[in-house]
Amino acid sequence: MKIFVVNSGSSSLKYQLLDMDSGVVMTTGLVERIGDAMGKVSQKSWPGTEREAEVEREVAFPDHRAAMHTVVELVTGADTGVIASSAEIDAIGHRVVQGGETLFKSTLIDDDVVEKIRENCHLSPLHNPANLVGIEVARELFAGVPQVAVFDTEFHQTMPAEAFMYPIPYELYEELKIRRYGFHGTSHRYVAQQAAAMLGKAEDDVNLVTLHLGNGCSMAAVRGGKCIDTSMGLTPLAGVMMGTRSGDIDPAILPFLMKEKGLSMDEVDSILNKQSGLKGICGMNDMRDIHAAAEKGDKKAALAVDMFVYRIKKYIGAYYAVTGPLDALVFTAGIGENDEIVRARVCANLEHLGISIDPARNAGRKKVATAVQADGSKVAILVIPTNEELAIAKATLSVLK
Ligand code: ADP
C-alpha cells in the first residue's frame, strides 16, 4: 500500500511517498517559492537499499498545478523516482488546516467535502485556499485515486467548551463560529501517542504537555490522552511567542495601533503575523542565528530568547494546573527537537513542579525519541521528532479501511 502525502502551503508544496506495508519513506520532497520568478524543487528518494537519488532544481513554478506536474514527473522519473507510474499510488492524504466546527475528522474527499473546506476559507485565509489548490490539482492528476483530508484541528476537538469558548458575546460564536480551534493537531497527537509508548502506558492513560516549537509554535494540554486545551486559537496567531507571530498580546493593542499610527486592519494583521515574535524583538527569526547573536552580546537577541522561554514556562504552569498529575513534557519540531538551550531554559527552576532536566542527556540535537529528564524527576521530559507526514498517511489508511 503506497500513500502519497501532500502538504500544500501558500507558496510551497511538501510531499512524501510512504510504503505503509514496510513503514518506509520512499520519497520526500519540497517545492518552494511557487508563484515567484524563480522557484526550487528538492527531492530525495530511496528506491531500495541499493541507491539514493537526490534532485535539486531551480525552476520557476507559476502555480501549484505546475508544481504538482513536476512532482509527479520526479516521483515517477526513471532516474529520480521510486515508482514507474502514478498508478502505483493507492491513496493520497492531504493536510487541511481548517474544517470549522463540523469538518474535523479525517474524511474521504468528494465534491461536498471540497465545498465545505472552501466554506471555511474565511477562518483560515492563509492556509485553506492553498490546501484546496493542492486537493484540486491532485484530484485532476490522480483521477480515480482515493484522496483523504486530514485536519490540523482534529486532535483539539476534544477540548471542553470552557476551554474553546472566548469570553465575548455568545452570539458571535453562534453567528461566526468564533472559538478556539487550535492547530498543529497532527503533530501534537503523533508525539502524544509516541510519548505514551515510550512511557509504557496506554494512549488514553497519559497526562502531557506537548510543545510544538518550530517557526510556528503551539502547546497542548493532554489529559487521559485527549487534548483539553491548546495555545493557538481561532487562528494560528495566538499562544506562545513564535518566529514572526506575536502569540498572546493585549487585544486592545490592535485598535490602539490603528488609531495612533493610522494603520489599516491589514497592516496591523501583517505586523502581528509577519513582523512580530522573535523577529519583532531582535530582527531574526531563526533560533540558531539568535543564539549566535546573543552569544556575541546582542542584547535584543538575548531578550528575544528570554521572552520566548518565559512565555512557554507560563503555559506549562497553566496547563499543569489542568492536566492533573503530569507524566511528561514533550518537545518537538525544529526548535523542540534541535535546540538544547531552549529545552534546558524552559525546564530550568521547575524542580518544585517535579520537572528536572539532565544536562548531559539533553545535550545535542535529537534525531530519535530521547528521554532527557534527570534521574528522580517526577515528570519525564521527552524529545520526540514529529512526523506529520506519517501521521497523515496513517490517518488516510484508517479512513480507507
Ligand atoms: P515549520 O514551522 O516551518 O515547520 P520547523 O519545525 O522546521 O518549522 O522549525 C524551524 C525552526 O527550527 C527554525 O526557524 C529554527 O529556528 C529552528 N531550528 C532548526 N534547527 C535548529 C537548531 N539546530 N538549533 C536551534 N534551532 C533550530
Tab-separated table of C-alpha atoms and ligand atoms in Angstrom:
chain	number	residue	atom	x	y	z
A	1	MET	CA	0.000	0.000	0.000
A	2	LYS	CA	1.638	3.256	-1.128
A	3	ILE	CA	0.334	6.547	0.205
A	4	PHE	CA	1.279	9.951	-1.130
A	5	VAL	CA	1.054	12.753	1.404
A	6	VAL	CA	0.592	16.326	0.222
A	7	ASN	CA	1.005	19.439	2.365
A	8	SER	CA	0.157	22.312	0.082
A	9	GLY	CA	1.042	25.701	1.575
A	10	SER	CA	0.590	29.186	0.192
A	11	SER	CA	3.911	29.217	-1.661
A	12	SER	CA	5.258	25.749	-1.015
A	13	LEU	CA	4.324	22.130	-1.501
A	14	LYS	CA	5.753	19.417	0.749
A	15	TYR	CA	5.242	15.787	-0.161
A	16	GLN	CA	6.157	12.262	0.844
A	17	LEU	CA	5.551	8.850	-0.616
A	18	LEU	CA	5.305	6.158	2.043
A	19	ASP	CA	5.150	2.408	1.756
A	20	MET	CA	2.750	1.547	4.555
A	21	ASP	CA	3.477	-2.183	4.469
A	22	SER	CA	7.123	-1.707	5.331
A	23	GLY	CA	6.717	1.668	7.019
A	24	VAL	CA	9.436	3.063	4.742
A	25	VAL	CA	9.577	6.616	3.391
A	26	MET	CA	10.250	6.148	-0.326
A	27	THR	CA	10.412	9.786	-1.348
A	28	THR	CA	10.360	13.111	0.378
A	29	GLY	CA	10.337	16.467	-1.379
A	30	LEU	CA	9.676	20.172	-1.234
A	31	VAL	CA	8.707	22.731	-3.853
A	32	GLU	CA	9.456	26.283	-2.715
A	33	ARG	CA	8.567	29.781	-3.873
A	34	ILE	CA	5.594	28.832	-6.034
A	35	GLY	CA	4.441	31.952	-7.888
A	36	ASP	CA	7.833	33.701	-7.674
A	37	ALA	CA	10.101	34.497	-10.629
A	38	MET	CA	12.294	31.564	-9.651
A	39	GLY	CA	11.428	28.559	-7.535
A	40	LYS	CA	13.143	25.427	-6.362
A	41	VAL	CA	12.325	21.760	-6.033
A	42	SER	CA	14.342	19.314	-3.984
A	43	GLN	CA	13.623	15.634	-3.583
A	44	LYS	CA	15.234	12.602	-2.009
A	45	SER	CA	14.248	9.060	-2.931
A	46	TRP	CA	15.141	5.694	-1.505
A	47	PRO	CA	14.152	3.147	-4.147
A	48	GLY	CA	15.665	0.351	-2.104
A	49	THR	CA	18.880	-0.234	-0.288
A	50	GLU	CA	20.974	-0.015	-3.420
A	51	ARG	CA	20.680	3.677	-4.218
A	52	GLU	CA	19.619	7.065	-3.001
A	53	ALA	CA	18.523	9.581	-5.610
A	54	GLU	CA	18.734	13.249	-4.859
A	55	VAL	CA	17.419	16.022	-7.106
A	56	GLU	CA	17.644	19.755	-6.698
A	57	ARG	CA	16.418	22.055	-9.450
A	58	GLU	CA	15.896	25.761	-9.760
A	59	VAL	CA	12.775	26.160	-11.888
A	60	ALA	CA	10.003	28.714	-11.997
A	61	PHE	CA	6.624	27.408	-10.822
A	62	PRO	CA	3.903	29.808	-11.930
A	63	ASP	CA	1.294	27.973	-9.838
A	64	HIS	CA	0.534	24.860	-7.794
A	65	ARG	CA	-0.573	22.999	-10.905
A	66	ALA	CA	2.866	23.413	-12.466
A	67	ALA	CA	4.459	22.395	-9.170
A	68	MET	CA	2.373	19.239	-8.907
A	69	HIS	CA	3.152	18.291	-12.515
A	70	THR	CA	6.866	18.474	-11.769
A	71	VAL	CA	6.397	16.496	-8.565
A	72	VAL	CA	4.635	13.693	-10.451
A	73	GLU	CA	7.425	13.704	-13.051
A	74	LEU	CA	10.111	13.466	-10.372
A	75	VAL	CA	8.369	10.807	-8.309
A	76	THR	CA	7.849	8.599	-11.363
A	77	GLY	CA	11.045	9.502	-13.281
A	78	ALA	CA	13.386	6.643	-14.154
A	79	ASP	CA	16.436	8.394	-12.644
A	80	THR	CA	14.773	10.378	-9.921
A	81	GLY	CA	11.838	8.367	-8.690
A	82	VAL	CA	10.830	5.188	-6.983
A	83	ILE	CA	7.694	4.171	-8.829
A	84	ALA	CA	7.113	3.577	-12.531
A	85	SER	CA	3.855	5.473	-12.723
A	86	SER	CA	1.407	7.332	-10.565
A	87	ALA	CA	-0.926	4.333	-10.919
A	88	GLU	CA	1.169	2.701	-8.175
A	89	ILE	CA	-0.141	5.223	-5.673
A	90	ASP	CA	-3.021	3.703	-3.700
A	91	ALA	CA	-4.220	6.810	-1.912
A	92	ILE	CA	-3.406	10.449	-1.285
A	93	GLY	CA	-3.541	12.144	2.107
A	94	HIS	CA	-3.904	15.924	2.233
A	95	ARG	CA	-3.130	18.172	5.163
A	96	VAL	CA	-6.017	20.595	5.645
A	97	VAL	CA	-5.662	23.322	8.230
A	98	GLN	CA	-9.249	24.258	8.974
A	99	GLY	CA	-12.562	22.494	8.503
A	100	GLY	CA	-14.504	24.510	11.061
A	101	GLU	CA	-16.749	23.013	13.700
A	102	THR	CA	-18.356	20.333	11.585
A	103	LEU	CA	-15.489	19.020	9.493
A	104	PHE	CA	-12.569	17.823	11.557
A	105	LYS	CA	-12.489	14.037	11.273
A	106	SER	CA	-10.236	12.645	8.542
A	107	THR	CA	-12.504	12.051	5.607
A	108	LEU	CA	-12.634	10.799	2.037
A	109	ILE	CA	-12.662	13.799	-0.267
A	110	ASP	CA	-15.596	14.323	-2.640
A	111	ASP	CA	-17.131	17.454	-4.156
A	112	ASP	CA	-19.095	18.022	-0.990
A	113	VAL	CA	-16.013	17.959	1.234
A	114	VAL	CA	-14.179	20.318	-1.143
A	115	GLU	CA	-17.105	22.702	-0.897
A	116	LYS	CA	-17.116	22.560	2.918
A	117	ILE	CA	-13.380	23.261	3.069
A	118	ARG	CA	-13.979	26.203	0.761
A	119	GLU	CA	-16.743	27.488	3.026
A	120	ASN	CA	-14.240	27.574	5.881
A	121	CYS	CA	-11.625	29.588	3.989
A	122	HIS	CA	-12.582	32.740	5.890
A	123	LEU	CA	-11.481	31.061	9.128
A	124	SER	CA	-8.050	30.307	7.697
A	125	PRO	CA	-7.464	32.630	4.754
A	126	LEU	CA	-3.709	31.954	4.597
A	127	HIS	CA	-3.875	28.165	4.613
A	128	ASN	CA	-7.192	26.746	3.409
A	129	PRO	CA	-7.085	28.174	-0.127
A	130	ALA	CA	-3.594	26.719	-0.608
A	131	ASN	CA	-4.700	23.346	0.779
A	132	LEU	CA	-7.646	23.420	-1.636
A	133	VAL	CA	-5.456	24.074	-4.662
A	134	GLY	CA	-3.366	21.044	-3.720
A	135	ILE	CA	-6.507	18.929	-3.439
A	136	GLU	CA	-7.967	20.128	-6.716
A	137	VAL	CA	-4.809	19.591	-8.715
A	138	ALA	CA	-4.271	16.167	-7.158
A	139	ARG	CA	-7.856	15.125	-7.938
A	140	GLU	CA	-7.223	16.140	-11.531
A	141	LEU	CA	-3.824	14.466	-11.896
A	142	PHE	CA	-4.662	11.334	-9.919
A	143	ALA	CA	-8.212	10.815	-11.088
A	144	GLY	CA	-9.698	7.710	-9.506
A	145	VAL	CA	-7.184	7.547	-6.648
A	146	PRO	CA	-8.937	7.917	-3.277
A	147	GLN	CA	-7.984	11.167	-1.545
A	148	VAL	CA	-8.353	11.880	2.136
A	149	ALA	CA	-8.385	15.175	4.022
A	150	VAL	CA	-6.653	15.145	7.411
A	151	PHE	CA	-7.352	18.185	9.558
A	152	ASP	CA	-4.955	20.135	11.775
A	153	THR	CA	-7.821	20.780	14.132
A	154	GLU	CA	-8.951	17.187	14.772
A	155	PHE	CA	-6.871	16.403	17.847
A	156	HIS	CA	-8.138	19.551	19.541
A	157	GLN	CA	-11.827	18.773	19.041
A	158	THR	CA	-11.957	17.089	22.442
A	159	MET	CA	-11.475	20.430	24.206
A	160	PRO	CA	-14.377	21.208	26.544
A	161	ALA	CA	-16.424	24.350	25.882
A	162	GLU	CA	-14.852	26.121	28.853
A	163	ALA	CA	-11.521	25.860	27.037
A	164	PHE	CA	-12.589	26.553	23.464
A	165	MET	CA	-15.044	29.422	24.077
A	166	TYR	CA	-13.905	33.038	24.190
A	167	PRO	CA	-15.468	35.389	26.718
A	168	ILE	CA	-17.070	37.586	24.052
A	169	PRO	CA	-20.792	37.840	23.214
A	170	TYR	CA	-22.170	34.329	22.755
A	171	GLU	CA	-23.959	35.362	19.569
A	172	LEU	CA	-20.601	35.884	17.886
A	173	TYR	CA	-19.858	32.214	18.445
A	174	GLU	CA	-23.272	31.230	17.107
A	175	GLU	CA	-23.122	33.526	14.126
A	176	LEU	CA	-19.472	33.360	13.090
A	177	LYS	CA	-18.180	30.273	14.919
A	178	ILE	CA	-15.548	32.335	16.675
A	179	ARG	CA	-13.890	29.924	19.105
A	180	ARG	CA	-10.557	28.271	19.786
A	181	TYR	CA	-9.796	25.601	17.177
A	182	GLY	CA	-6.066	25.007	17.633
A	183	PHE	CA	-3.565	23.864	15.021
A	184	HIS	CA	-0.584	21.514	14.624
A	185	GLY	CA	-3.015	18.840	15.856
A	186	THR	CA	-1.500	16.088	13.732
A	187	SER	CA	1.858	16.756	15.334
A	188	HIS	CA	0.537	17.029	18.905
A	189	ARG	CA	-1.370	13.761	18.503
A	190	TYR	CA	1.590	11.966	16.948
A	191	VAL	CA	4.007	12.912	19.735
A	192	ALA	CA	1.381	12.220	22.410
A	193	GLN	CA	0.976	8.667	21.083
A	194	GLN	CA	4.733	8.189	20.850
A	195	ALA	CA	5.124	9.529	24.386
A	196	ALA	CA	2.595	7.029	25.732
A	197	ALA	CA	4.529	4.223	24.051
A	198	MET	CA	7.833	5.489	25.497
A	199	LEU	CA	6.309	5.671	28.967
A	200	GLY	CA	4.907	2.155	28.614
A	201	LYS	CA	1.375	3.448	29.174
A	202	ALA	CA	-1.891	3.193	27.256
A	203	GLU	CA	-2.609	6.132	24.940
A	204	ASP	CA	-5.653	7.113	26.985
A	205	ASP	CA	-3.755	6.969	30.240
A	206	VAL	CA	-1.240	9.794	29.841
A	207	ASN	CA	-1.235	13.380	31.066
A	208	LEU	CA	1.086	15.508	28.978
A	209	VAL	CA	2.057	18.977	27.965
A	210	THR	CA	3.181	18.828	24.340
A	211	LEU	CA	5.330	21.629	22.928
A	212	HIS	CA	5.469	22.002	19.137
A	213	LEU	CA	8.199	24.621	18.743
A	214	GLY	CA	9.041	25.352	15.118
A	215	ASN	CA	8.606	28.505	13.108
A	216	GLY	CA	5.030	28.364	14.297
A	217	CYS	CA	4.796	27.326	17.946
A	218	SER	CA	1.922	25.804	19.879
A	219	MET	CA	1.367	23.857	23.061
A	220	ALA	CA	-1.324	21.426	24.097
A	221	ALA	CA	-2.598	20.153	27.432
A	222	VAL	CA	-3.386	16.453	27.203
A	223	ARG	CA	-5.377	14.659	29.913
A	224	GLY	CA	-6.023	10.954	29.590
A	225	GLY	CA	-4.596	11.072	26.058
A	226	LYS	CA	-7.130	13.698	24.958
A	227	CYS	CA	-6.445	17.317	24.183
A	228	ILE	CA	-8.160	19.542	26.735
A	229	ASP	CA	-6.592	22.860	25.773
A	230	THR	CA	-4.215	24.330	23.241
A	231	SER	CA	-2.444	27.640	22.827
A	232	MET	CA	-3.435	28.572	19.279
A	233	GLY	CA	-6.944	29.875	18.862
A	234	LEU	CA	-9.342	30.892	16.133
A	235	THR	CA	-6.166	31.425	14.129
A	236	PRO	CA	-2.550	30.290	14.486
A	237	LEU	CA	-1.597	33.752	15.790
A	238	ALA	CA	-2.471	33.070	19.414
A	239	GLY	CA	-0.485	31.467	22.213
A	240	VAL	CA	3.242	31.355	22.797
A	241	MET	CA	5.741	33.609	21.036
A	242	MET	CA	6.773	32.400	17.572
A	243	GLY	CA	9.269	33.117	14.814
A	244	THR	CA	7.369	36.046	13.328
A	245	ARG	CA	3.995	35.828	15.120
A	246	SER	CA	3.311	37.647	18.370
A	247	GLY	CA	1.321	34.988	20.180
A	248	ASP	CA	-0.876	36.336	23.016
A	249	ILE	CA	-0.999	40.098	23.391
A	250	ASP	CA	-3.476	42.556	24.855
A	251	PRO	CA	-6.179	42.666	22.146
A	252	ALA	CA	-6.591	46.402	22.744
A	253	ILE	CA	-3.160	46.882	21.128
A	254	LEU	CA	-4.871	46.431	17.748
A	255	PRO	CA	-7.260	49.416	17.872
A	256	PHE	CA	-4.553	51.385	19.721
A	257	LEU	CA	-2.109	50.869	16.849
A	258	MET	CA	-4.728	51.640	14.239
A	259	LYS	CA	-5.610	54.888	15.976
A	260	GLU	CA	-2.144	56.057	16.974
A	261	LYS	CA	-0.358	55.183	13.739
A	262	GLY	CA	-3.241	55.430	11.306
A	263	LEU	CA	-2.744	51.831	10.232
A	264	SER	CA	-5.295	49.738	8.402
A	265	MET	CA	-6.548	46.432	9.748
A	266	ASP	CA	-4.498	44.551	7.170
A	267	GLU	CA	-1.370	46.437	8.166
A	268	VAL	CA	-1.846	45.577	11.830
A	269	ASP	CA	-2.571	41.976	10.911
A	270	SER	CA	0.626	41.834	8.911
A	271	ILE	CA	2.674	43.340	11.779
A	272	LEU	CA	1.368	40.719	14.214
A	273	ASN	CA	1.787	37.774	11.824
A	274	LYS	CA	4.955	38.644	9.954
A	275	GLN	CA	6.947	41.230	11.860
A	276	SER	CA	6.475	40.194	15.469
A	277	GLY	CA	7.603	37.302	17.661
A	278	LEU	CA	11.352	36.681	17.761
A	279	LYS	CA	11.801	38.721	14.606
A	280	GLY	CA	9.931	41.679	16.028
A	281	ILE	CA	12.181	41.815	19.082
A	282	CYS	CA	15.606	41.162	17.548
A	283	GLY	CA	15.208	41.220	13.765
A	284	MET	CA	15.874	37.493	13.357
A	285	ASN	CA	13.535	34.533	13.461
A	286	ASP	CA	15.871	31.570	13.193
A	287	MET	CA	16.773	30.450	16.697
A	288	ARG	CA	20.273	29.419	15.580
A	289	ASP	CA	21.082	32.963	14.433
A	290	ILE	CA	19.541	34.401	17.582
A	291	HIS	CA	21.674	32.255	19.897
A	292	ALA	CA	24.781	33.167	17.921
A	293	ALA	CA	23.970	36.867	18.144
A	294	ALA	CA	23.145	36.649	21.854
A	295	GLU	CA	26.474	34.974	22.485
A	296	LYS	CA	28.211	37.902	20.815
A	297	GLY	CA	26.463	40.290	23.189
A	298	ASP	CA	23.390	41.297	21.135
A	299	LYS	CA	21.027	42.413	23.920
A	300	LYS	CA	17.860	42.243	21.830
A	301	ALA	CA	18.683	38.692	20.755
A	302	ALA	CA	19.143	37.732	24.407
A	303	LEU	CA	15.848	39.422	25.295
A	304	ALA	CA	14.064	37.557	22.487
A	305	VAL	CA	15.205	34.204	23.909
A	306	ASP	CA	14.314	35.282	27.458
A	307	MET	CA	10.798	36.212	26.342
A	308	PHE	CA	10.360	33.083	24.245
A	309	VAL	CA	11.311	30.856	27.186
A	310	TYR	CA	9.343	32.838	29.795
A	311	ARG	CA	6.132	32.643	27.809
A	312	ILE	CA	6.480	28.886	27.362
A	313	LYS	CA	7.113	28.435	31.085
A	314	LYS	CA	3.910	30.297	31.909
A	315	TYR	CA	1.936	27.976	29.624
A	316	ILE	CA	3.496	24.940	31.273
A	317	GLY	CA	2.302	26.243	34.628
A	318	ALA	CA	-1.182	26.930	33.305
A	319	TYR	CA	-1.507	23.537	31.663
A	320	TYR	CA	-0.009	21.686	34.622
A	321	ALA	CA	-2.875	23.088	36.663
A	322	VAL	CA	-5.469	21.490	34.387
A	323	THR	CA	-3.901	18.205	33.244
A	324	GLY	CA	-3.659	16.702	36.714
A	325	PRO	CA	-0.511	14.773	37.684
A	326	LEU	CA	1.792	15.210	34.725
A	327	ASP	CA	3.526	12.218	33.119
A	328	ALA	CA	5.698	14.138	30.677
A	329	LEU	CA	6.638	17.312	28.884
A	330	VAL	CA	7.125	16.527	25.205
A	331	PHE	CA	9.292	18.729	22.983
A	332	THR	CA	9.018	18.538	19.195
A	333	ALA	CA	9.538	20.405	15.852
A	334	GLY	CA	12.544	22.461	14.672
A	335	ILE	CA	13.379	24.173	17.957
A	336	GLY	CA	11.950	21.491	20.262
A	337	GLU	CA	13.988	18.730	18.629
A	338	ASN	CA	17.210	20.605	17.965
A	339	ASP	CA	17.691	23.341	20.497
A	340	GLU	CA	19.182	22.138	23.765
A	341	ILE	CA	19.441	25.707	25.083
A	342	VAL	CA	15.719	26.388	24.795
A	343	ARG	CA	14.839	22.983	26.284
A	344	ALA	CA	17.222	23.498	29.205
A	345	ARG	CA	15.996	27.029	29.899
A	346	VAL	CA	12.313	26.098	29.633
A	347	CYS	CA	12.830	23.321	32.188
A	348	ALA	CA	15.145	25.295	34.475
A	349	ASN	CA	13.922	26.033	38.017
A	350	LEU	CA	10.841	23.855	37.702
A	351	GLU	CA	12.045	21.316	40.280
A	352	HIS	CA	9.200	22.373	42.575
A	353	LEU	CA	6.864	21.009	39.889
A	354	GLY	CA	8.774	17.732	39.728
A	355	ILE	CA	10.430	18.726	36.449
A	356	SER	CA	14.176	18.285	36.327
A	357	ILE	CA	16.272	18.010	33.174
A	358	ASP	CA	19.595	16.187	32.831
A	359	PRO	CA	22.150	18.418	31.044
A	360	ALA	CA	24.123	15.531	29.547
A	361	ARG	CA	21.037	13.706	28.250
A	362	ASN	CA	19.617	16.972	26.929
A	363	ALA	CA	22.778	17.900	25.017
A	364	GLY	CA	22.633	17.981	21.237
A	365	ARG	CA	20.047	17.622	18.505
A	366	LYS	CA	17.699	14.671	18.786
A	367	LYS	CA	17.066	12.695	15.623
A	368	VAL	CA	15.335	9.920	17.558
A	369	ALA	CA	12.976	9.998	20.528
A	370	THR	CA	15.010	10.590	23.688
A	371	ALA	CA	14.206	10.924	27.386
A	372	VAL	CA	16.210	13.789	28.848
A	373	GLN	CA	14.927	14.121	32.412
A	374	ALA	CA	17.248	13.708	35.372
A	375	ASP	CA	17.075	10.559	37.467
A	376	GLY	CA	14.383	11.117	40.060
A	377	SER	CA	12.480	13.727	38.013
A	378	LYS	CA	8.804	13.049	38.702
A	379	VAL	CA	7.840	14.279	35.275
A	380	ALA	CA	9.536	12.752	32.225
A	381	ILE	CA	10.985	15.163	29.659
A	382	LEU	CA	10.801	13.655	26.186
A	383	VAL	CA	12.179	14.954	22.918
A	384	ILE	CA	10.236	13.287	20.112
A	385	PRO	CA	10.830	14.143	16.446
A	386	THR	CA	7.460	14.858	14.942
A	387	ASN	CA	6.367	13.127	11.764
A	388	GLU	CA	3.247	14.793	10.455
A	389	GLU	CA	3.502	13.023	7.097
A	390	LEU	CA	3.492	9.580	8.689
A	391	ALA	CA	0.584	10.612	10.902
A	392	ILE	CA	-1.363	11.851	7.859
A	393	ALA	CA	-0.571	8.639	5.967
A	394	LYS	CA	-1.801	6.543	8.906
A	395	ALA	CA	-4.981	8.592	9.179
A	396	THR	CA	-5.500	8.183	5.429
A	397	LEU	CA	-5.090	4.448	5.722
A	398	SER	CA	-7.570	4.193	8.555
A	399	VAL	CA	-10.189	6.125	6.557
A	400	LEU	CA	-9.775	3.713	3.657
A	401	LYS	CA	-10.146	0.725	5.971
B	1	ADP	P1	7.965	24.988	10.457
B	1	ADP	O1	7.047	25.579	11.482
B	1	ADP	O2	8.266	25.912	9.336
B	1	ADP	O3	7.605	23.571	10.048
B	1	ADP	P2	10.267	23.745	11.740
B	1	ADP	O4	9.567	22.828	12.668
B	1	ADP	O5	11.035	23.174	10.611
B	1	ADP	O6	9.339	24.918	11.228
B	1	ADP	O7	11.254	24.651	12.631
B	1	ADP	C1	12.010	25.650	12.056
B	1	ADP	C2	12.784	26.376	13.126
B	1	ADP	O8	13.543	25.451	13.900
B	1	ADP	C3	13.829	27.332	12.564
B	1	ADP	O9	13.288	28.586	12.353
B	1	ADP	C4	14.870	27.355	13.633
B	1	ADP	O10	14.614	28.446	14.486
B	1	ADP	C5	14.685	26.099	14.408
B	1	ADP	N1	15.856	25.210	14.315
B	1	ADP	C6	16.145	24.306	13.380
B	1	ADP	N2	17.323	23.698	13.647
B	1	ADP	C7	17.791	24.236	14.783
B	1	ADP	C8	18.950	24.035	15.599
B	1	ADP	N3	19.888	23.154	15.284
B	1	ADP	N4	19.070	24.783	16.710
B	1	ADP	C9	18.129	25.685	17.033
B	1	ADP	N5	17.018	25.906	16.322
B	1	ADP	C10	16.855	25.201	15.229
